[in-house]
Coordinates of C-alpha atoms in Angstrom, one line a residue:
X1 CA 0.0 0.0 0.0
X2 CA 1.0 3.5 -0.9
X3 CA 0.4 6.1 1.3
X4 CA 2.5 8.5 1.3
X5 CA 0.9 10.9 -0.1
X6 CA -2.2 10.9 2.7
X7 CA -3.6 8.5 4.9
X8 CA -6.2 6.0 4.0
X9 CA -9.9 5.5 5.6
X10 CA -9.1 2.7 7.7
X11 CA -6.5 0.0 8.2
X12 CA -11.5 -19.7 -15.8
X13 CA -11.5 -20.7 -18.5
X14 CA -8.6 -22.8 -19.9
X15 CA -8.2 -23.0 -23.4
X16 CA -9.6 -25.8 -24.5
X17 CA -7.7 -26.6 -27.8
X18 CA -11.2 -26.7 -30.3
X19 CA -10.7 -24.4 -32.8
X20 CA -14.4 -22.4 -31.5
X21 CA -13.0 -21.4 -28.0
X22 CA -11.1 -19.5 -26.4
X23 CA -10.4 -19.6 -22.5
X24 CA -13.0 -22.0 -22.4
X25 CA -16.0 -19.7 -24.3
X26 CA -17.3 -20.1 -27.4
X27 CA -16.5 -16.8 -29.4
X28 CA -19.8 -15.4 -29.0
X29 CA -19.4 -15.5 -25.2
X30 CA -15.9 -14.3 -25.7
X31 CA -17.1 -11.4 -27.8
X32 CA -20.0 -10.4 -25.0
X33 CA -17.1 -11.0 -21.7
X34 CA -14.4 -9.2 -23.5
X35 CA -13.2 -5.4 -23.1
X36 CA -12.2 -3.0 -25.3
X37 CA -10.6 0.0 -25.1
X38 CA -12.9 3.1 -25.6
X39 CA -15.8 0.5 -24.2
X40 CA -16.5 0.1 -21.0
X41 CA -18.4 -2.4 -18.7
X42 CA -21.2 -1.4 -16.3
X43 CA -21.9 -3.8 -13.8
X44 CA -25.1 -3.5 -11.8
X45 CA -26.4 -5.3 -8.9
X46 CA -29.8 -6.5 -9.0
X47 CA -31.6 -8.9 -6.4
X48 CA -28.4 -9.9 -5.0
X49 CA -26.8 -10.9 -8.6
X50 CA -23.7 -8.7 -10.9
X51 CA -25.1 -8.0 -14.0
X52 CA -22.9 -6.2 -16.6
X53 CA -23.1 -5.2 -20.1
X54 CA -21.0 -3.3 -22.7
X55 CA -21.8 -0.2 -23.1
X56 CA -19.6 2.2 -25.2
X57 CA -17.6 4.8 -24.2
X58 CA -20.5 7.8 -24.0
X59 CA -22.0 5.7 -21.9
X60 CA -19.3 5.2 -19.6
X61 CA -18.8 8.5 -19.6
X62 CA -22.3 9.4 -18.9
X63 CA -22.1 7.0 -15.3
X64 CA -18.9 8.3 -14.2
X65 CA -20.3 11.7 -14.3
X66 CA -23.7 10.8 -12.8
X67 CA -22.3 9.7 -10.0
X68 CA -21.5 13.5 -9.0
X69 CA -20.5 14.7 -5.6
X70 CA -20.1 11.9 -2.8
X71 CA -19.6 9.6 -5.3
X72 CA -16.9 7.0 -5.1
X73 CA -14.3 7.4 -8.7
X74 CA -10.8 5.6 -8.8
X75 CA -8.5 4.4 -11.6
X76 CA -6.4 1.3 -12.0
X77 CA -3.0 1.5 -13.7
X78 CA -1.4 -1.4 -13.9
X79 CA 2.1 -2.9 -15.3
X80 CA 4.5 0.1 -15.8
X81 CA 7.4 -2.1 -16.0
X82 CA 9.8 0.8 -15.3
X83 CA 13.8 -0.1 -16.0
X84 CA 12.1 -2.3 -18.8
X85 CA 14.6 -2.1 -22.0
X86 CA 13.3 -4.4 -25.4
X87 CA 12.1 -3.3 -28.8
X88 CA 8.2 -4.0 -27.3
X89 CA 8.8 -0.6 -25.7
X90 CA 11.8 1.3 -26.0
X91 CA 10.8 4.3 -23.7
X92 CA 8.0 2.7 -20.6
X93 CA 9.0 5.8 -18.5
X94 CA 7.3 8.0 -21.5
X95 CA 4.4 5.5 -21.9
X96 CA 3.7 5.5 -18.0
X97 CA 4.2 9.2 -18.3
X98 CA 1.6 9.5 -20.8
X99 CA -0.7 7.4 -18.3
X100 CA -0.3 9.7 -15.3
X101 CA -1.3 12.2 -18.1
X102 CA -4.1 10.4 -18.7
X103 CA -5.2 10.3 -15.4
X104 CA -4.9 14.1 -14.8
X105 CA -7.1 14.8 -17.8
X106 CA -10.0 12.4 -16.4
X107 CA -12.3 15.3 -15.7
X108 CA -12.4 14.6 -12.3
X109 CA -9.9 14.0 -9.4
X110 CA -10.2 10.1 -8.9
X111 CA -10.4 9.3 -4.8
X112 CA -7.4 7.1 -5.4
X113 CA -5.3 5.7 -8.1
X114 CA -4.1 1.7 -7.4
X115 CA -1.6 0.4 -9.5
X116 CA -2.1 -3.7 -9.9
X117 CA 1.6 -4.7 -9.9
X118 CA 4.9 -5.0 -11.9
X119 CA 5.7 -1.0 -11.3
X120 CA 9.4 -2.0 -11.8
X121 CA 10.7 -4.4 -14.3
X122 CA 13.9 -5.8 -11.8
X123 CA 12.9 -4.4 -8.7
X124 CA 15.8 -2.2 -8.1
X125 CA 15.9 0.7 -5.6
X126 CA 16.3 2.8 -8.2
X127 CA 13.5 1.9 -10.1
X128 CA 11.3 2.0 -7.3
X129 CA 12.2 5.6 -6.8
X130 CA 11.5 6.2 -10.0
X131 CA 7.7 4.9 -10.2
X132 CA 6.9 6.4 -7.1
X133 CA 8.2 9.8 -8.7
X134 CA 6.2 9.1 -11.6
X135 CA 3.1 8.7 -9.4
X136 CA 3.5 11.5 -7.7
X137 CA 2.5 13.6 -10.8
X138 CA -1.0 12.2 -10.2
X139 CA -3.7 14.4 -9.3
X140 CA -5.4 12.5 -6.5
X141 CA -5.3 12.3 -3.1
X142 CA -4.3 8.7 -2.1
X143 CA -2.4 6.1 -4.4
X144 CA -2.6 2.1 -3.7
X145 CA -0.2 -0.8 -4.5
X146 CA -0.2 -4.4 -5.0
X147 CA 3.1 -6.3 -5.9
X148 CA 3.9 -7.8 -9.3
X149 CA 6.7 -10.6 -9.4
X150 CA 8.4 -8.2 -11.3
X151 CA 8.5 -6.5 -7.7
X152 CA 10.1 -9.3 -5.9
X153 CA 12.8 -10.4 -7.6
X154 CA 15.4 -11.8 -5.3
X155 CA 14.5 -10.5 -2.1
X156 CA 10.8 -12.1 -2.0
X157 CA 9.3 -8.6 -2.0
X158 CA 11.5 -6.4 0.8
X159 CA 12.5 -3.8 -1.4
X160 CA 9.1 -3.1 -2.8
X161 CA 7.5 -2.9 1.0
X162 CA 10.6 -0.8 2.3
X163 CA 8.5 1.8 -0.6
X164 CA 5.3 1.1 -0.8
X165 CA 4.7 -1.2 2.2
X166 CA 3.9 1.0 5.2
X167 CA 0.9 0.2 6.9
X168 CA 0.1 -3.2 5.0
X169 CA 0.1 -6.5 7.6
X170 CA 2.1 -9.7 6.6
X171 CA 3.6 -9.4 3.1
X172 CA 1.6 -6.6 2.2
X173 CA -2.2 -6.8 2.1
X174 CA -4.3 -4.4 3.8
X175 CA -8.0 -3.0 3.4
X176 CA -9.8 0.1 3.5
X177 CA -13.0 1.5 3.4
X178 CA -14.5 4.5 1.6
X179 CA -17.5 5.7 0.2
X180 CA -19.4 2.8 1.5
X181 CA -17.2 0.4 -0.4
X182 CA -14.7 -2.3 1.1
X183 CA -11.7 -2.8 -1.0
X184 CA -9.2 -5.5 0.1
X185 CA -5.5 -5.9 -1.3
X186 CA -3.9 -9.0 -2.1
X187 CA -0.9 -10.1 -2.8
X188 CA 0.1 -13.3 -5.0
X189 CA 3.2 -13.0 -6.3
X190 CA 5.7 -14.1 -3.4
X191 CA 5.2 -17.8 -3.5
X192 CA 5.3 -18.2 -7.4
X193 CA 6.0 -22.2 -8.9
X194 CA 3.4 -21.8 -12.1
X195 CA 0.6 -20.2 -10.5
X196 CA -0.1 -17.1 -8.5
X197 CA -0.5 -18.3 -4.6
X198 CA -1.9 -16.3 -1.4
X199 CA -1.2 -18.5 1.4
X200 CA -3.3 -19.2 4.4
X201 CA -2.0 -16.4 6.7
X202 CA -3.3 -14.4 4.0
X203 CA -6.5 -16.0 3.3
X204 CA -7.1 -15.6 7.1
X205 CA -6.8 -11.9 6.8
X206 CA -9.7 -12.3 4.7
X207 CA -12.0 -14.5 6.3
X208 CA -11.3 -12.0 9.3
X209 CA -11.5 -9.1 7.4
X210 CA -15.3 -9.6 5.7
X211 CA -16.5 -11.4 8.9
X212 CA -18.4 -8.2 10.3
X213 CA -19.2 -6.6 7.1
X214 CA -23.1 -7.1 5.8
X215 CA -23.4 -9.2 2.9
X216 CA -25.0 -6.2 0.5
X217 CA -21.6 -4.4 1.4
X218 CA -20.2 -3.7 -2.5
X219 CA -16.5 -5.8 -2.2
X220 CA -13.9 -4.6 -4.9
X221 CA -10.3 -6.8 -4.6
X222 CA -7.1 -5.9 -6.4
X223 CA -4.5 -8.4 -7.1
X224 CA -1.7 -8.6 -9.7
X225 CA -2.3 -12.1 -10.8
X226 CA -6.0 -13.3 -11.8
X227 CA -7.6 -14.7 -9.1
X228 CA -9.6 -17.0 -11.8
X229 CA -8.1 -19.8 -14.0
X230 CA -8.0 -17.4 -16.9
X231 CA -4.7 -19.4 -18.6
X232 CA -3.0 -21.6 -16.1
X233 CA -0.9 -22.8 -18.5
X234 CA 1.2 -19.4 -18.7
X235 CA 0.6 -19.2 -14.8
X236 CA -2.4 -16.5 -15.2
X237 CA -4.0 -18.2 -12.3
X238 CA -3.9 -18.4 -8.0
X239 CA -3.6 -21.9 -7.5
X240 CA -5.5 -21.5 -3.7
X241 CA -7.8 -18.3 -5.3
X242 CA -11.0 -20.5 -4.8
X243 CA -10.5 -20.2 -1.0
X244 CA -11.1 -16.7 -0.4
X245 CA -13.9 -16.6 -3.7
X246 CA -15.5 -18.9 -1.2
X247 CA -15.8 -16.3 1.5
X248 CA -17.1 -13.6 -1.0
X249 CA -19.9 -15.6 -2.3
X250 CA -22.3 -14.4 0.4
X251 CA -21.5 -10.8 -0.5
X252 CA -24.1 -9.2 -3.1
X253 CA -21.5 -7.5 -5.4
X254 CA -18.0 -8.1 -5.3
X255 CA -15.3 -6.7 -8.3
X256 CA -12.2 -8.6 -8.6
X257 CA -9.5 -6.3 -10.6
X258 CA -5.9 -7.6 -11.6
X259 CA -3.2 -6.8 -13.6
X260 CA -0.3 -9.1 -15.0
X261 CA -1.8 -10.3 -18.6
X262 CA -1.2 -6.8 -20.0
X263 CA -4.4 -7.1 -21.9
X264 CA -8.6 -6.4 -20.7
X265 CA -10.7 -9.4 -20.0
X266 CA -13.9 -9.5 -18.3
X267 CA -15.4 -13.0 -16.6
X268 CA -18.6 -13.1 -14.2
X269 CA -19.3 -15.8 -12.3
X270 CA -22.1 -15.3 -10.1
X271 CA -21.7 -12.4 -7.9
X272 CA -18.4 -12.4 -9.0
X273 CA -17.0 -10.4 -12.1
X274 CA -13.2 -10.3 -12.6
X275 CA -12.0 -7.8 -14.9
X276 CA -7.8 -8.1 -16.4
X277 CA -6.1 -4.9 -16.9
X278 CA -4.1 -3.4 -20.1
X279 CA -0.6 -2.6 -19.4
X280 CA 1.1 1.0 -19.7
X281 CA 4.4 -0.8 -21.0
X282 CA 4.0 -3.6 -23.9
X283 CA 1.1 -6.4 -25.1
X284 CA 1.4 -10.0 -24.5
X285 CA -0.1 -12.4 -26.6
X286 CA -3.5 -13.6 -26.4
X287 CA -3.3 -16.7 -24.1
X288 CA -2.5 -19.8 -26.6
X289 CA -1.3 -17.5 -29.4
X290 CA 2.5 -18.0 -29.1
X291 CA 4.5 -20.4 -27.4
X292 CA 5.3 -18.1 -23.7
X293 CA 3.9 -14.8 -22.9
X294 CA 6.4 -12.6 -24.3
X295 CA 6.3 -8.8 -24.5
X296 CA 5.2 -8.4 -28.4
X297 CA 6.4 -5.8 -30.7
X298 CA 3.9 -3.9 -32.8
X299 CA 4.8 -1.1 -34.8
X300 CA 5.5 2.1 -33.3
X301 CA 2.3 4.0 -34.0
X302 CA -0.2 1.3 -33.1
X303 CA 2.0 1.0 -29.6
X304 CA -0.4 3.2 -27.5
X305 CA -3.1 1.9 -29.2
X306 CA -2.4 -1.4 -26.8
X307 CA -1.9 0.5 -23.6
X308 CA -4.1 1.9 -21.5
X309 CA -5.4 3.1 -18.2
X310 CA -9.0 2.2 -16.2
X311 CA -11.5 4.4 -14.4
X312 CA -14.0 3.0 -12.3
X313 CA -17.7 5.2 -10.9
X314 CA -20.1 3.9 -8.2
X315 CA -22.4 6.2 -5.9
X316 CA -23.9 4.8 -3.1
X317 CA -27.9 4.2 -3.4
X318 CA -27.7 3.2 -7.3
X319 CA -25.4 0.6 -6.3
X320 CA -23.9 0.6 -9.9
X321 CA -20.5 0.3 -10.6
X322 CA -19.1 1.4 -14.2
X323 CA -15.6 0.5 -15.5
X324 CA -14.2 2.5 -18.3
X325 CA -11.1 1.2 -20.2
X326 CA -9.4 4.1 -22.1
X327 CA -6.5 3.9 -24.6
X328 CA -3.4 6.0 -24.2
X329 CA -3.3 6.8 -28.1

């Protein structure tokens, strides 16, 4: 968690190989669960169940901005990768640059900006000074972490929490509530074999965490790593994820955001809707598309055009949440 700036309120679908699916959806299933950018999906709760829809990007527009006053508005920003160097992206600290831009020119000041993981590439110290620089240029008043593996290369995570950390319990997770919303922080990257992996300290917090909150209490979670089996195969899954997707069931509405895949993907299950995050640094290939998920060149003018930035409305009483995916281009 990053706080630094002000204090905070308080504290799948596996590819099946048949030549019609993907992630385990026919395409027309894909086509209605799938993001784009300039879209957006609007997610309402209706007698107890997550119902979304695309709508496109006047729309999006038009929910963030109803919200109005005493509304709750945030944006995600996700994979900055900063100390990268490959032809994918020869310049991230411009890219992520042009993110924090981004955010500034929103129309509105987001109550806080979390960024889903991977803010360095090699989790120097130096490159940790650098994102949180960068962020710092964001006009908002609180800004949120969650760990990438990218941020826990060879010290399991200690330089990351010696900038980003104070305040978080165990390896970093925390939660906070605002505008009548509880939003818990995970982190999955610290025990890595294949799969992302939370650990039962962890999935203690959680259980301890919801245990007095009212089940109509709207429940958004951020991790870096899916917390559903969007493509186990590349490791975009949390091998022990169904354990604390167990404890949410009882809750009414309940947002699951992540980074890592560097692309958008939206799956509801239930109550449950899990939304994947664009990247501010490079594309990876759609899961079964190339042999590994490596960063993937595209020519230089349609670069932007794969990165991007999420802003995310609800107001209490409508109990609808809208998520906007915008392009940096």
């Amino acid at each position: 968690m990053s706080d630094y700036y002000d204090s905070h309120d308080g504290a799948s679908a596996e590819d099946t190989g048949r030549p019609d699916t993907e992630f385990g959806m026919n395409r027309r299933q894909l086509l209605r669960h799938a993001g784009w950018f300039g879209g957006a999906v609007v997610l309402t709760v209706a007698s107890g169940e997550v119902i979304s829809h695309i709508a496109d990007s006047q729309d999006a527009n038009t929910a963030v901005a109803a919200a109005g006053s005493g509304a709750l508005r945030f944006v995600q920003v996700s994979d900055s990768h900063i100390g990268f160097q490959g032809p994918a992206n020869t310049d991230v600290v411009g890219s992520f640059t042009a993110a924090v831009n981004r955010v500034n020119s929103l129309g509105f000041r987001p109550d806080f900006v979390m960024h889903s993981g991977d803010l360095t590439h090699l989790s120097t110290a130096g490159q940790f000074d650098q994102v949180k620089q960068l962020m710092a240029g964001m006009k908002t008043d609180r800004i949120f972490t969650v760990p990438g593996e990218h941020d826990s290369i060879g010290d399991a995570g200690r330089a990351y929490r010696r900038t980003f950390g104070a305040g978080t319990l165990g390896d970093g997770w925390y939660s906070f509530d605002t505008h009548g919303v509880h939003v818990i922080a995970l982190v999955n990257t610290l025990s890595l074999e294949k799969l992302g992996h939370l650990g039962n300290e962890q999935i203690d917090f959680v259980r301890k965490d919801i245990a007095g909150l009212s089940s109509d209490t709207p429940i958004v979670v951020f991790s870096h790593i899916p917390l559903f089996a969007m493509y186990p195969k590349w490791g975009w899954s949390t091998d022990d994820a169904l354990k604390v997707i167990a404890l949410l069931r009882r809750f009414s509405s309940v947002t699951c955001l992540n980074g890592h895949v560097h692309q958008l993907f939206t799956k509801t299950d239930g109550n449950i809707t899990f939304h994947s995050a664009t990247t501010t640094a490079y594309p990876l290939p759609k899961p079964g598309r190339a042999p590994a998920p490596t960063p993937q060149v595209v020519p230089a003018r349609q670069l932007k055009d794969a990165l991007g930035i999420r802003s995310v409305g609800y107001r209490q009483g409508d109990r609808e949440l809208a998520i906007k995916d915008q392009r940096l281009a």
